[in-house]
Amino acid sequence: MPHIKTIEGKLNAQGLKIALVASRFNDIIVDRLVGGAVDYFVRHGLERENLTLVRVPGAFELPLACRKLAQSGKYDGIEALGAIIRGATPHFDFVASEATKGIAGVSLDTGVPIGFGLLTTDSIEQAVERAGSKAGNKGAEAAAALLETIRVLEQL
Ligand code: INI
């Protein structure tokens, strides 16, 4: 590839202020995602006092809390964390689609980056796999994506 001017984000979280918004529904899974996110940010230089955790009832409530936090102007980035598991509800598709669209809309409307740490799985087993076992930890992955996005947007 020819050498071209490239803008990319450094994975250094020092000095940032981050809000995590996590749903209580399926908390056995979501708590593992929160743990993965906290661990990622702290290992990348974030001071614990600059990390705030907000709890909401379920994934459906994530967009509204993300919007208020984004509008407050207090945070460089937000990470939404939750788990929607098919079978737990007949309205899986509605909750999943509203939560996903809602979170994306908040980020685009406010310009505040939001890490998408919301699992949508067919089974509890698939959720467990993505919450710190054989398929990694989606909370940590979304934290990495958020940090990179914050740092790249600063330069655009
Ligand atoms: N909320 C979730 O976060 N995950 C789910 O799997 C889920 N299911 O299965 O229903 C869920 N429902 C609750 C929803 O997010 C709202 O909290 C509720 O409808 C009240 O507004």
mmCIF file of C-alpha atoms and ligand atoms in Angstrom, residues 23 25-26 57-61 82-86 88-89 91-92 95 118, ligand 1:
data_model
loop_
_atom_site.group_PDB
_atom_site.id
_atom_site.type_symbol
_atom_site.label_atom_id
_atom_site.label_comp_id
_atom_site.label_asym_id
_atom_site.label_seq_id
_atom_site.Cartn_x
_atom_site.Cartn_y
_atom_site.Cartn_z
ATOM 1 C CA SER A 23 -29.197 -2.754 32.111
ATOM 2 C CA PHE A 25 -32.135 -7.355 32.969
ATOM 3 C CA ASN A 26 -29.967 -10.503 32.607
ATOM 4 C CA PRO A 57 -33.978 -1.526 34.026
ATOM 5 C CA GLY A 58 -33.591 -3.093 30.580
ATOM 6 C CA ALA A 59 -32.087 -2.659 27.132
ATOM 7 C CA PHE A 60 -35.107 -0.663 26.015
ATOM 8 C CA GLU A 61 -34.133 2.080 28.500
ATOM 9 C CA GLY A 82 -26.896 -5.091 28.039
ATOM 10 C CA ALA A 83 -28.038 -8.546 27.010
ATOM 11 C CA ILE A 84 -31.153 -9.382 25.030
ATOM 12 C CA ILE A 85 -31.701 -13.113 24.875
ATOM 13 C CA ARG A 86 -34.244 -14.641 22.493
ATOM 14 C CA ALA A 88 -36.661 -14.770 27.370
ATOM 15 C CA THR A 89 -39.362 -12.763 25.649
ATOM 16 C CA HIS A 91 -40.774 -9.182 22.051
ATOM 17 C CA PHE A 92 -37.055 -9.871 21.589
ATOM 18 C CA VAL A 95 -36.552 -4.589 22.186
ATOM 19 C CA LEU A 118 -25.322 -4.888 23.799
HETATM 20 N N1 INI B 1 -34.522 -6.288 28.447
HETATM 21 C C1 INI B 1 -33.243 -6.717 28.278
HETATM 22 O O1 INI B 1 -32.309 -5.955 28.557
HETATM 23 N N2 INI B 1 -32.993 -7.959 27.833
HETATM 24 C C2 INI B 1 -33.996 -8.837 27.524
HETATM 25 O O2 INI B 1 -33.681 -10.000 27.119
HETATM 26 C C3 INI B 1 -35.331 -8.400 27.703
HETATM 27 N N3 INI B 1 -36.402 -9.300 27.442
HETATM 28 O O3 INI B 1 -36.131 -10.460 27.133
HETATM 29 O O4 INI B 1 -37.555 -8.946 27.561
HETATM 30 C C4 INI B 1 -35.573 -7.102 28.162
HETATM 31 N N4 INI B 1 -36.841 -6.661 28.337
HETATM 32 C C5 INI B 1 -37.154 -5.515 29.145
HETATM 33 C C6 INI B 1 -37.140 -4.214 28.367
HETATM 34 O O5 INI B 1 -35.818 -3.856 27.996
HETATM 35 C C7 INI B 1 -37.714 -3.062 29.213
HETATM 36 O O6 INI B 1 -36.924 -2.863 30.359
HETATM 37 C C8 INI B 1 -39.141 -3.333 29.677
HETATM 38 O O7 INI B 1 -39.965 -3.648 28.553
HETATM 39 C C9 INI B 1 -39.740 -2.099 30.395
HETATM 40 O O8 INI B 1 -39.710 -0.940 29.570
#
